[in-house]
Amino acid sequence: MLLPIFTRHVLDAFPLDWSHLTMAFRKFSFLSLVAGGVAQTGLAPKKFNSLPLGAIRPAGWLSDQLNCTVTFSLVIITIHLDVSQVNNTDWTGGSGYYSNLEEAGSYWFNAAVPAGILSNNAVFNNLTLNFLNYVIDHQDSTGWLGPEVGTTKPRYLWGRYPFFFGAIQLVEHDPTLADRVVPALHKFVQVANTMLHNNGEGVDDWAATRWEDFVMALQWLYDFHPNGNEALLIDTMKMLKATGDPWEQVFATANFPTKAVDNTPNPFPVLTWHGVNMAEGLKALPSTFRFTHNQSDLARASEGWDNLFKFHGRPSGIFAADEYLAGLEAHRGTELCLETMFSGSFLYQVAGDPKYADRVERITYNALPATLTGDMWTRQYLQQQNQIAAKNMTPNPFPNDGPYSNVFGLEPNYPCCTVNHPQGWPKFITNSFVVTPDNKSLVQVYLGPFSTSTTLAGNNAVTVTVDTQYPFSDTVKTTVKAAQAFTYLVRIPSWVVGGTIAVNGAKATAVAPSNGLHAVKIPAGTTSLVLNLPAPITTESRPHGAIAIHRGPLNYAFDIPRTQKILARNAAEPRAVDLEFDSSATWQFAIDPSTLKFVPRTVSALPSPVFDQAKPPFSMTVTACPISWSVAGDTFAAVPPTSPRCTGANTTLTLWPYGATKLRISEFPVMHA
């Protein structure tokens, strides 16, 4: 994300009266909302409801990933970080913060709560509980929550939203906390509502783009703890939308940018084209739908999702935004903190379209681990699809970010990703199962090693254990124990061809998903399910005649051999290092896609961490030849040459899952016939 000084720099670059345009668009959005036909009351139900934090647990290799997250996130609060200063955060009485957005402490809290609960880490859980208690204990008489209490700091709404998410998760896990948390949240709603009615007081440029997060917190209160404040909650939702950026217009095809926006003035508030805000904004229309009841909100959300990935999408599942939307070129960057996984999960729960779940799974198993070292102790601010070095870049291909952006380090470029990225794996886990609105059916959304226990309608106690190495295996073995008969639903990804299911050892039959879900009638007692989910090798067309390679949820890349140089080491924590990676072998190849061959290996257990060099059991081979392919400056590959001719003899390349590569080519030129 950007700091406010950078925002002013970008705004100054376009000589338009942005404040007047912004207010005009927000006024139009509000008028459209209040004039939208017959009034509806209450909140529209979601297609699926989430389970409380702790009801779903990771297993196998996924548990290992979570433990890496916990180790890192726990230690950063106990060591001194020169920029983030989370261990000295002003959210709990310290002096540490890195901008008036006041997000460092609340970002950490939002990620730490699910990480601690899911890993059963008592030390971590004590830290998050102390954080919660301090903030609530210091709520002032107006209802305000946060580090501005008792100070002259400006009061902006945005920094509270991650805190709300963390507090809500704690209450879900431990309902006894509701007696403290719920009244504090309702008290804050009152002051926030007053501010919003006072010409949008507290709505800076960031709160204007991220209003949907507050709406989601309000909807949780409405659904579970309304406390007689239903009218106030709904009014506050409407005021947040009215004072916020008009996402229904931003996502419209007629307005959506079809290329990198470096030199394109935004007709809407400029921060709507900012990558993290765009990812956050994906939640705006599904959250709006719940209080407008307008199907057009879900239709526009779907349209915006499709536009985003059509014009800026990457084979790794995510979209390109090195601060702002960056088009399709393989050398442009993608920020680690693009919160698309959480947004996609929310979209799926509200709208039920399986395309959202499919993409979340791709992002999780490709883009997320690719921008972290296997042990998660170093991370990039920006990753590239074709990344031939990770170093201080001269020249720099990112127009709005610094040359240190793709170094693997503790806090390269901006500190926000250091405190925010640990929410990725925990929230993927917590959204992997949902229930139908009648609470009669359990739905497995994401495929991986999980277990869950819940009670369905009629006091039906259900436990599910999923034993799989997926996405590094096509086989998913599931054991379901139920007190009563019910319908179990499991998502069959769109890339599966010839999938089968065997129930209790019977002959396997073809899966038959409806809207992406295969239904299984589960009797009382214990039932075993074995899914086989094969997928063909597919190629994806990319710019300049290049192609990307997929099989199942995994994108495949040439893992460039590399050297490593330590650029810096944290004095208090030797694992916290900044690393430069440089190519140590030729990477300029074109491939013959007709020779692609899938090479699976069967292993009894996956290594930990699995997303590291040559660790996954899946790979591919392909015939390739060396070609002329220039380097832009000395740090990044130029665009792939179109129909290049071979400059040497054919060779065989091994391709690995994208998430395990740190230097890579994943958009390949095709050999010229």
XYZ file of C-alpha atoms in Angstrom, residues 167-429:
263
model
C -12.238 -8.919 17.549
C -15.089 -10.648 15.717
C -12.979 -13.754 15.197
C -12.112 -13.871 18.887
C -15.794 -13.716 19.815
C -16.590 -16.483 17.317
C -13.973 -18.673 18.962
C -14.871 -17.719 22.538
C -18.483 -16.483 22.803
C -17.908 -15.407 26.415
C -15.950 -12.440 25.026
C -19.145 -11.075 23.462
C -20.055 -9.374 26.745
C -17.007 -7.120 26.339
C -16.620 -6.852 22.593
C -20.193 -6.381 21.389
C -21.071 -3.354 23.570
C -17.767 -1.719 22.624
C -18.496 -2.185 18.922
C -22.037 -0.851 19.244
C -20.719 2.177 21.117
C -18.240 2.807 18.312
C -21.002 2.483 15.715
C -22.831 5.352 17.374
C -19.879 7.730 17.144
C -19.041 6.565 13.623
C -22.615 7.142 12.472
C -22.550 10.675 13.872
C -19.245 11.368 12.113
C -20.498 10.017 8.802
C -23.581 12.235 8.971
C -21.273 15.177 9.698
C -20.122 15.505 6.074
C -18.207 12.225 6.179
C -15.961 13.120 9.095
C -13.228 10.501 9.503
C -13.435 9.416 5.861
C -10.028 10.081 4.350
C -9.040 8.725 0.924
C -8.301 5.292 2.369
C -11.490 4.941 4.374
C -13.385 6.061 1.272
C -12.092 3.065 -0.687
C -12.334 0.474 2.111
C -15.763 1.232 3.568
C -16.913 -2.312 2.758
C -14.822 -3.772 5.594
C -16.765 -1.724 8.134
C -20.017 -2.747 6.432
C -19.065 -6.412 6.861
C -18.402 -5.852 10.581
C -21.768 -4.107 10.922
C -23.456 -7.020 9.180
C -21.903 -9.436 11.651
C -23.398 -7.377 14.465
C -26.777 -7.297 12.702
C -26.775 -11.062 12.100
C -25.622 -12.190 15.539
C -25.687 -9.324 18.083
C -28.071 -6.568 16.916
C -28.933 -5.496 20.463
C -31.961 -3.573 19.202
C -29.793 -1.349 16.999
C -30.888 -2.738 13.639
C -31.959 0.639 12.227
C -28.708 2.314 13.285
C -26.638 -0.504 11.816
C -28.409 -0.334 8.454
C -28.189 3.454 8.375
C -24.461 3.288 9.090
C -24.000 0.805 6.232
C -25.812 3.182 3.873
C -23.783 6.162 5.066
C -20.514 4.294 4.558
C -21.491 3.600 0.969
C -22.742 7.161 0.480
C -19.471 8.690 1.718
C -17.305 6.044 0.027
C -16.000 5.455 -3.457
C -18.516 4.268 -6.103
C -17.360 0.717 -6.765
C -20.425 -0.097 -8.873
C -19.168 2.489 -11.379
C -15.472 1.632 -11.075
C -16.135 -2.021 -11.958
C -18.395 -1.288 -14.957
C -16.923 -2.528 -18.233
C -17.331 0.888 -19.855
C -15.109 2.459 -17.176
C -12.621 -0.288 -16.408
C -8.986 0.216 -17.512
C -7.803 -2.312 -20.088
C -4.063 -1.708 -19.680
C -1.524 -0.466 -17.161
C -2.804 2.820 -15.780
C 0.557 4.610 -15.399
C -0.416 7.416 -17.773
C -4.204 7.141 -17.558
C -6.096 9.640 -15.389
C -8.722 7.906 -13.289
C -12.232 9.362 -13.774
C -13.018 8.210 -10.236
C -11.142 8.849 -6.988
C -7.584 7.931 -7.879
C -7.108 5.329 -5.145
C -9.772 3.058 -6.660
C -7.185 1.842 -9.184
C -4.690 1.130 -6.408
C -4.085 -2.611 -6.172
C -4.906 -3.277 -2.519
C -7.918 -0.996 -2.694
C -9.115 -2.802 -5.811
C -8.822 -6.132 -3.990
C -10.629 -4.690 -0.968
C -13.252 -3.152 -3.247
C -14.208 -6.578 -4.564
C -16.122 -6.994 -1.280
C -18.058 -3.739 -1.704
C -20.881 -4.877 -3.957
C -21.586 -8.236 -2.288
C -21.745 -6.408 1.051
C -23.975 -3.754 -0.536
C -26.283 -6.438 -1.918
C -27.082 -7.608 1.575
C -28.760 -4.294 2.504
C -30.058 -3.251 -0.943
C -31.309 -6.729 -1.969
C -30.475 -5.704 -5.556
C -29.236 -8.541 -7.768
C -27.592 -5.874 -9.921
C -25.000 -5.449 -7.166
C -23.938 -9.086 -7.528
C -23.998 -8.834 -11.324
C -21.695 -5.810 -11.252
C -19.414 -7.528 -8.746
C -19.107 -10.460 -11.156
C -18.454 -8.085 -14.052
C -15.733 -6.288 -12.119
C -14.087 -9.558 -11.114
C -13.983 -10.690 -14.748
C -12.628 -7.345 -15.960
C -9.907 -7.307 -13.341
C -8.505 -10.683 -14.343
C -9.104 -10.279 -18.076
C -7.062 -7.100 -18.321
C -4.624 -7.444 -15.399
C -4.647 -11.126 -14.431
C -1.631 -13.373 -14.022
C -1.215 -17.111 -14.616
C -0.423 -17.406 -10.886
C -4.052 -16.478 -10.189
C -3.541 -12.957 -8.878
C -3.619 -9.647 -10.776
C -0.832 -7.172 -11.526
C -0.639 -3.990 -9.466
C 2.692 -2.423 -8.583
C 0.727 0.112 -6.558
C -1.704 0.706 -9.437
C -3.212 -1.699 -11.977
C -0.351 -2.800 -14.191
C -1.748 -4.684 -17.192
C -0.562 -8.047 -18.477
C 3.188 -7.698 -19.011
C 5.207 -10.377 -17.200
C 7.815 -7.965 -15.804
C 5.295 -5.802 -13.962
C 4.782 -6.368 -10.247
C 2.136 -7.791 -7.943
C 2.019 -6.751 -4.301
C 2.019 -9.438 -1.611
C -0.740 -7.628 0.298
C -3.383 -7.849 -2.441
C -6.135 -9.266 -0.236
C -7.926 -11.064 -3.056
C -8.116 -14.419 -1.255
C -10.314 -13.023 1.524
C -12.405 -11.018 -0.939
C -12.923 -14.040 -3.177
C -14.024 -16.151 -0.219
C -16.561 -13.502 0.796
C -17.838 -13.214 -2.776
C -18.325 -16.966 -2.921
C -20.209 -17.011 0.377
C -22.550 -14.215 -0.726
C -23.033 -15.061 -4.423
C -22.213 -18.777 -4.658
C -20.425 -18.568 -8.027
C -17.673 -21.238 -8.078
C -15.384 -19.044 -10.196
C -14.522 -17.117 -7.040
C -13.470 -20.253 -5.160
C -11.495 -21.557 -8.137
C -9.429 -18.402 -8.315
C -8.851 -18.193 -4.567
C -7.401 -21.688 -4.694
C -5.092 -20.723 -7.588
C -3.868 -17.623 -5.760
C -3.285 -19.537 -2.529
C -1.297 -22.349 -4.111
C 0.732 -20.162 -6.498
C 1.024 -16.415 -5.945
C 1.031 -16.412 -2.121
C 3.951 -18.808 -1.531
C 5.919 -17.512 -4.541
C 6.527 -14.159 -2.903
C 7.799 -15.685 0.367
C 10.827 -17.816 1.061
C 9.818 -21.300 2.160
C 10.335 -20.555 5.854
C 8.404 -17.248 5.445
C 11.157 -15.240 7.086
C 11.663 -13.060 4.027
C 9.113 -11.690 1.613
C 8.932 -9.463 -1.409
C 6.832 -6.371 -1.733
C 6.371 -7.147 -5.456
C 6.695 -10.391 -7.399
C 7.008 -10.842 -11.161
C 5.766 -13.661 -13.401
C 9.105 -13.599 -15.211
C 11.622 -12.799 -12.478
C 15.290 -13.241 -13.349
C 16.648 -11.475 -10.254
C 15.454 -10.229 -6.893
C 17.651 -7.284 -6.063
C 17.931 -3.526 -5.851
C 16.683 -2.811 -9.373
C 18.349 -0.359 -11.749
C 16.520 0.531 -13.880
C 13.312 -0.049 -11.975
C 10.313 -1.448 -13.925
C 7.820 -0.315 -11.295
C 6.775 3.306 -11.897
C 5.349 3.880 -8.424
C 7.502 1.695 -6.161
C 11.097 1.817 -5.071
C 13.993 -0.172 -6.568
C 14.140 -2.405 -3.460
C 10.600 -3.693 -4.095
C 11.415 -7.227 -5.204
C 14.236 -7.963 -2.741
C 13.309 -10.812 -0.388
C 13.514 -9.216 3.029
C 11.912 -8.290 6.309
C 10.378 -4.995 5.201
C 11.364 -4.134 1.630
C 9.803 -0.971 0.189
C 6.829 -0.607 2.586
C 6.261 -2.199 6.000
C 2.563 -3.004 5.585
C 3.052 -6.459 4.038
C 5.231 -7.549 6.953
C 2.380 -7.181 9.429
C -0.481 -8.015 7.040
C 0.591 -11.032 4.981
C 0.351 -13.554 7.868
C -3.450 -13.454 7.516
C -3.232 -15.297 4.160
C -2.954 -18.950 5.192
C -5.118 -18.689 8.352
C -8.038 -17.060 6.531
C -7.801 -19.545 3.672
C -8.170 -22.301 6.264
